[in-house]
Amino acid sequence: MTDLTVHQPGAPAALNDKIRYAQALSGSNLLPKQYREQPANLLFALEYADALGVAPINAITSIHVIEGKPSASADLIASLVRRAGHRLRVSGDDTFAEATILRADDPDYPFTVRWDMAKARQAGLTGKGVWKAYPSAMLRSRAITEVARMAAPDALFGVIYTPEELGAEVDAAGDVVQSVSTPGRQVSAPVADRSGMARLRAAVHVEEPVAPVAPAAPVDVVDAEVMASPEQRNAVIVALAADGVPEDPASILAALSERVGREISHTRDLTADEAEQILLALGGEG
């Protein structure tokens, strides 16, 4: 029988395991760009997954760090609020969105936030491309996150903003297309040029160096172009909207799953061939 060693959360040995896991996983080209070859960033996401009580893959795909601040999709924030026992109600259309939270410990006092296009214009948001293309999704996202910050910060563990609120470019589903960055700052550098992992090892007294991950086999041009580009994903979402698909993330993902014949849980799951087939079927540009 194999002996199993149980570590308490936060113990050095458990953190060592997470460091090794993060370093191994960071070599995957299926990760969001902010985590590829960035084991320290992955470790940050794993720690947030523990704090939020969600699966690590949920944190990796739904939590984005913008200028050092963790952010999450409006759908993840809504699920955290509901999981904490609070009641969240959302309504609206292309002109407004209203979100109401009734706390589990004070159900008689409703917290309500309303966002409309006049409020968005006052905040200087309506000039953004995503706001022009998907007003209902953006209004819904703003209403949910603002009322969650107001009524249920205890459920969010510091993840109180969406990427769009922190200035990232997103698509209709709230997925990051391009993060903001400080001019002149190096956004991504080879692991060897950064000291994050060295500091982590020193902090937990890892005496032996972590075995390097073997380099991946060369990828040919066909494999490198398998996944749909951000431009293709946005074109597909625009084409779906023109075909009558509601602009909320759940409807978009359901429509994508139906058209490709498999479950699409994230717009980044869409391949380039699938995107082209959908665009051709809907009369958009392939």
Short mmCIF file of C-alpha atoms in Angstrom, two decimals:
data_model
loop_
_atom_site.label_atom_id
_atom_site.label_comp_id
_atom_site.label_asym_id
_atom_site.label_seq_id
_atom_site.Cartn_x
_atom_site.Cartn_y
_atom_site.Cartn_z
CA MET A 1 0.00 0.00 0.00
CA THR A 2 1.29 3.46 -0.82
CA ASP A 3 1.72 5.77 2.16
CA LEU A 4 0.02 9.13 1.80
CA THR A 5 1.33 12.22 3.57
CA VAL A 6 -1.33 14.75 4.50
CA HIS A 7 -0.15 18.38 4.69
CA GLN A 8 -2.01 21.20 6.36
CA PRO A 9 -2.97 24.05 3.98
CA GLY A 10 -0.20 26.62 3.82
CA ALA A 11 2.47 24.27 5.20
CA PRO A 12 5.89 24.59 3.49
CA ALA A 13 5.75 21.10 2.00
CA ALA A 14 2.34 21.81 0.49
CA LEU A 15 3.65 25.08 -0.94
CA ASN A 16 6.65 23.25 -2.40
CA ASP A 17 4.24 20.91 -4.19
CA LYS A 18 2.32 23.90 -5.55
CA ILE A 19 5.53 25.48 -6.82
CA ARG A 20 6.46 22.32 -8.69
CA TYR A 21 2.91 21.99 -10.03
CA ALA A 22 2.87 25.62 -11.18
CA GLN A 23 6.23 25.27 -12.91
CA ALA A 24 5.15 22.11 -14.74
CA LEU A 25 1.76 23.52 -15.76
CA SER A 26 3.19 26.83 -16.97
CA GLY A 27 4.66 25.07 -20.02
CA SER A 28 1.19 24.42 -21.48
CA ASN A 29 0.31 26.47 -24.56
CA LEU A 30 -3.39 26.11 -23.72
CA LEU A 31 -3.11 28.51 -20.79
CA PRO A 32 -4.13 32.17 -20.98
CA LYS A 33 -1.13 34.28 -22.02
CA GLN A 34 -0.64 35.74 -18.54
CA TYR A 35 0.21 32.25 -17.21
CA ARG A 36 2.31 30.78 -20.03
CA GLU A 37 5.90 30.33 -18.79
CA GLN A 38 4.86 32.34 -15.71
CA PRO A 39 4.91 29.84 -12.81
CA ALA A 40 4.80 32.59 -10.17
CA ASN A 41 1.59 33.95 -11.73
CA LEU A 42 0.13 30.45 -11.75
CA LEU A 43 1.00 30.02 -8.08
CA PHE A 44 -0.85 33.27 -7.38
CA ALA A 45 -3.94 31.85 -9.13
CA LEU A 46 -3.67 28.57 -7.21
CA GLU A 47 -3.60 30.45 -3.91
CA TYR A 48 -6.69 32.41 -4.95
CA ALA A 49 -8.42 29.16 -5.93
CA ASP A 50 -7.83 27.91 -2.38
CA ALA A 51 -9.13 31.17 -0.88
CA LEU A 52 -12.24 31.14 -3.05
CA GLY A 53 -12.87 27.43 -2.64
CA VAL A 54 -12.97 26.80 -6.39
CA ALA A 55 -11.13 24.31 -8.59
CA PRO A 56 -7.69 25.57 -9.72
CA ILE A 57 -8.74 25.46 -13.39
CA ASN A 58 -11.63 27.82 -12.60
CA ALA A 59 -9.24 30.34 -11.09
CA ILE A 60 -6.80 30.00 -13.98
CA THR A 61 -9.47 30.61 -16.62
CA SER A 62 -11.63 33.13 -14.74
CA ILE A 63 -9.20 35.22 -12.65
CA HIS A 64 -7.03 37.79 -14.41
CA VAL A 65 -4.40 39.92 -12.70
CA ILE A 66 -4.48 43.45 -14.12
CA GLU A 67 -1.67 45.72 -12.89
CA GLY A 68 -1.28 43.57 -9.80
CA LYS A 69 -4.99 43.51 -8.95
CA PRO A 70 -6.95 40.23 -9.20
CA SER A 71 -10.12 40.47 -11.25
CA ALA A 72 -12.83 37.96 -12.12
CA SER A 73 -15.65 37.61 -14.59
CA ALA A 74 -19.08 38.89 -13.55
CA ASP A 75 -20.37 35.32 -13.77
CA LEU A 76 -17.75 34.07 -11.27
CA ILE A 77 -18.52 36.98 -8.94
CA ALA A 78 -22.24 36.18 -9.18
CA SER A 79 -21.61 32.51 -8.40
CA LEU A 80 -19.51 33.41 -5.34
CA VAL A 81 -22.30 35.64 -4.05
CA ARG A 82 -24.92 32.92 -4.49
CA ARG A 83 -22.67 30.22 -3.05
CA ALA A 84 -22.34 32.34 0.12
CA GLY A 85 -26.11 32.01 0.54
CA HIS A 86 -27.09 35.47 -0.68
CA ARG A 87 -29.85 35.93 -3.28
CA LEU A 88 -28.94 37.74 -6.49
CA ARG A 89 -31.52 38.87 -9.03
CA VAL A 90 -30.57 40.45 -12.38
CA SER A 91 -32.80 41.97 -15.05
CA GLY A 92 -32.36 44.31 -18.00
CA ASP A 93 -32.00 44.72 -21.75
CA ASP A 94 -29.82 46.69 -24.20
CA THR A 95 -30.60 49.96 -22.39
CA PHE A 96 -30.28 49.07 -18.70
CA ALA A 97 -29.37 46.39 -16.18
CA GLU A 98 -30.51 46.12 -12.57
CA ALA A 99 -29.01 43.79 -9.98
CA THR A 100 -30.40 43.20 -6.48
CA ILE A 101 -28.86 41.25 -3.60
CA LEU A 102 -30.74 40.05 -0.55
CA ARG A 103 -28.22 38.99 2.07
CA ALA A 104 -28.76 35.70 3.86
CA ASP A 105 -28.33 37.42 7.23
CA ASP A 106 -30.60 40.40 6.37
CA PRO A 107 -33.15 39.28 3.75
CA ASP A 108 -35.49 42.21 4.40
CA TYR A 109 -33.03 44.84 3.16
CA PRO A 110 -32.40 44.78 -0.61
CA PHE A 111 -29.22 46.22 -2.14
CA THR A 112 -29.95 47.39 -5.69
CA VAL A 113 -27.70 48.83 -8.40
CA ARG A 114 -28.92 50.04 -11.77
CA TRP A 115 -26.73 50.76 -14.79
CA ASP A 116 -28.06 52.41 -17.93
CA MET A 117 -26.42 53.95 -20.98
CA ALA A 118 -26.63 57.44 -19.49
CA LYS A 119 -24.59 56.26 -16.50
CA ALA A 120 -22.14 54.52 -18.83
CA ARG A 121 -21.71 57.70 -20.88
CA GLN A 122 -21.08 59.71 -17.71
CA ALA A 123 -18.36 57.19 -16.77
CA GLY A 124 -16.79 57.55 -20.23
CA LEU A 125 -17.43 53.92 -21.22
CA THR A 126 -19.66 54.12 -24.27
CA GLY A 127 -16.78 54.93 -26.61
CA LYS A 128 -15.23 51.50 -26.06
CA GLY A 129 -15.77 49.01 -28.87
CA VAL A 130 -17.09 46.30 -26.57
CA TRP A 131 -19.67 48.70 -25.13
CA LYS A 132 -20.84 49.64 -28.61
CA ALA A 133 -21.12 46.01 -29.71
CA TYR A 134 -22.45 44.39 -26.51
CA PRO A 135 -24.21 47.01 -24.35
CA SER A 136 -26.47 44.54 -22.52
CA ALA A 137 -23.58 42.28 -21.48
CA MET A 138 -21.50 45.23 -20.28
CA LEU A 139 -24.39 46.82 -18.36
CA ARG A 140 -25.18 43.47 -16.70
CA SER A 141 -21.53 42.98 -15.73
CA ARG A 142 -21.27 46.44 -14.17
CA ALA A 143 -24.51 46.07 -12.22
CA ILE A 144 -23.53 42.65 -10.81
CA THR A 145 -20.04 43.65 -9.70
CA GLU A 146 -21.08 46.97 -8.19
CA VAL A 147 -23.91 45.46 -6.12
CA ALA A 148 -21.64 42.57 -5.06
CA ARG A 149 -19.01 45.02 -3.79
CA MET A 150 -21.71 46.90 -1.93
CA ALA A 151 -23.67 44.02 -0.42
CA ALA A 152 -21.45 40.95 -0.26
CA PRO A 153 -17.71 41.76 -0.07
CA ASP A 154 -17.39 38.87 2.39
CA ALA A 155 -18.06 36.44 -0.46
CA LEU A 156 -15.46 37.86 -2.86
CA PHE A 157 -12.15 37.54 -0.96
CA GLY A 158 -10.75 40.68 -2.59
CA VAL A 159 -11.74 39.77 -6.17
CA ILE A 160 -14.08 42.72 -6.56
CA TYR A 161 -13.54 43.95 -10.12
CA THR A 162 -13.94 42.52 -13.61
CA PRO A 163 -11.02 42.83 -16.08
CA GLU A 164 -13.03 45.39 -18.06
CA GLU A 165 -13.41 47.60 -14.98
CA LEU A 166 -9.62 47.59 -14.57
CA GLY A 167 -9.08 48.68 -18.18
CA ALA A 168 -8.54 45.37 -19.98
CA GLU A 169 -9.99 44.85 -23.44
CA VAL A 170 -12.61 42.09 -23.28
CA ASP A 171 -15.11 40.35 -25.54
CA ALA A 172 -18.85 39.91 -24.99
CA ALA A 173 -18.30 36.96 -22.62
CA GLY A 174 -15.96 39.04 -20.45
CA ASP A 175 -12.85 37.15 -21.58
CA VAL A 176 -9.67 39.20 -21.71
CA VAL A 177 -8.52 40.00 -25.24
CA GLN A 178 -5.71 42.34 -24.25
CA SER A 179 -4.65 43.53 -20.80
CA VAL A 180 -3.55 47.05 -20.03
CA SER A 181 0.13 47.57 -19.38
CA THR A 182 2.36 50.37 -18.22
CA PRO A 183 4.27 51.98 -21.14
CA GLY A 184 7.82 50.74 -21.26
CA ARG A 185 7.20 47.88 -18.86
CA GLN A 186 8.13 44.39 -19.97
CA VAL A 187 4.90 42.40 -19.79
CA SER A 188 6.37 38.95 -20.33
CA ALA A 189 9.95 37.76 -20.13
CA PRO A 190 11.65 34.34 -20.18
CA VAL A 191 11.53 32.52 -16.85
CA ALA A 192 15.33 32.64 -16.60
CA ASP A 193 15.23 36.47 -16.68
CA ARG A 194 12.86 36.74 -13.69
CA SER A 195 13.55 36.11 -10.03
CA GLY A 196 10.01 35.27 -8.86
CA MET A 197 10.60 31.53 -8.61
CA ALA A 198 13.96 32.05 -6.89
CA ARG A 199 12.29 34.23 -4.25
CA LEU A 200 9.54 31.64 -3.76
CA ARG A 201 12.05 28.83 -3.29
CA ALA A 202 14.05 30.92 -0.82
CA ALA A 203 10.92 31.82 1.15
CA VAL A 204 10.00 28.18 1.73
CA HIS A 205 13.60 26.94 2.09
CA VAL A 206 13.62 24.61 -0.89
CA GLU A 207 17.15 23.24 -0.72
CA GLU A 208 17.17 21.25 -3.94
CA PRO A 209 16.38 22.98 -7.23
CA VAL A 210 13.18 21.99 -8.93
CA ALA A 211 13.87 19.66 -11.82
CA PRO A 212 13.46 21.57 -15.08
CA VAL A 213 10.56 20.62 -17.28
CA ALA A 214 11.66 19.01 -20.52
CA PRO A 215 11.13 21.34 -23.50
CA ALA A 216 8.08 20.56 -25.56
CA ALA A 217 8.53 18.91 -28.92
CA PRO A 218 8.64 21.35 -31.86
CA VAL A 219 5.16 22.36 -32.94
CA ASP A 220 4.47 22.59 -36.64
CA VAL A 221 2.60 25.48 -38.22
CA VAL A 222 -0.69 23.58 -38.44
CA ASP A 223 -0.75 22.84 -34.68
CA ALA A 224 0.23 26.42 -33.81
CA GLU A 225 -2.84 27.75 -35.61
CA VAL A 226 -5.39 25.33 -34.18
CA MET A 227 -7.07 27.72 -31.72
CA ALA A 228 -9.17 30.65 -32.90
CA SER A 229 -7.57 34.07 -32.63
CA PRO A 230 -9.19 36.85 -30.54
CA GLU A 231 -10.24 38.53 -33.79
CA GLN A 232 -11.95 35.34 -34.99
CA ARG A 233 -13.71 34.89 -31.65
CA ASN A 234 -15.00 38.45 -31.69
CA ALA A 235 -16.15 38.05 -35.31
CA VAL A 236 -18.06 34.89 -34.34
CA ILE A 237 -19.75 36.65 -31.40
CA VAL A 238 -20.77 39.56 -33.64
CA ALA A 239 -22.15 37.13 -36.24
CA LEU A 240 -24.11 35.23 -33.56
CA ALA A 241 -25.60 38.49 -32.28
CA ALA A 242 -26.64 39.40 -35.84
CA ASP A 243 -28.29 35.98 -36.07
CA GLY A 244 -30.42 36.72 -33.00
CA VAL A 245 -28.37 35.07 -30.25
CA PRO A 246 -28.67 37.06 -26.97
CA GLU A 247 -25.44 38.79 -26.01
CA ASP A 248 -25.10 37.34 -22.51
CA PRO A 249 -22.18 34.89 -22.00
CA ALA A 250 -24.37 31.86 -21.23
CA SER A 251 -26.36 32.23 -24.47
CA ILE A 252 -23.21 32.76 -26.53
CA LEU A 253 -21.52 29.65 -25.12
CA ALA A 254 -24.70 27.59 -25.60
CA ALA A 255 -24.95 28.72 -29.24
CA LEU A 256 -21.29 27.89 -29.87
CA SER A 257 -21.70 24.42 -28.31
CA GLU A 258 -24.75 23.72 -30.48
CA ARG A 259 -23.03 24.79 -33.70
CA VAL A 260 -19.76 22.88 -33.20
CA GLY A 261 -21.36 19.76 -31.70
CA ARG A 262 -19.35 19.75 -28.48
CA GLU A 263 -19.39 21.62 -25.18
CA ILE A 264 -17.77 25.03 -25.32
CA SER A 265 -17.24 26.32 -21.78
CA HIS A 266 -15.01 29.23 -22.76
CA THR A 267 -14.61 31.20 -26.00
CA ARG A 268 -10.92 30.26 -26.00
CA ASP A 269 -12.02 26.61 -26.50
CA LEU A 270 -13.04 27.45 -30.08
CA THR A 271 -10.65 26.26 -32.81
CA ALA A 272 -9.80 28.28 -35.90
CA ASP A 273 -11.55 25.75 -38.16
CA GLU A 274 -14.70 25.85 -36.02
CA ALA A 275 -14.72 29.64 -36.03
CA GLU A 276 -14.37 29.68 -39.82
CA GLN A 277 -17.20 27.17 -40.26
CA ILE A 278 -19.53 29.20 -38.01
CA LEU A 279 -18.72 32.43 -39.84
CA LEU A 280 -19.32 30.80 -43.22
CA ALA A 281 -22.63 29.35 -42.03
CA LEU A 282 -23.74 32.74 -40.71
CA GLY A 283 -22.54 34.66 -43.72
CA GLY A 284 -19.71 36.41 -41.87
CA GLU A 285 -16.06 36.75 -42.82
CA GLY A 286 -14.04 33.56 -42.46
#
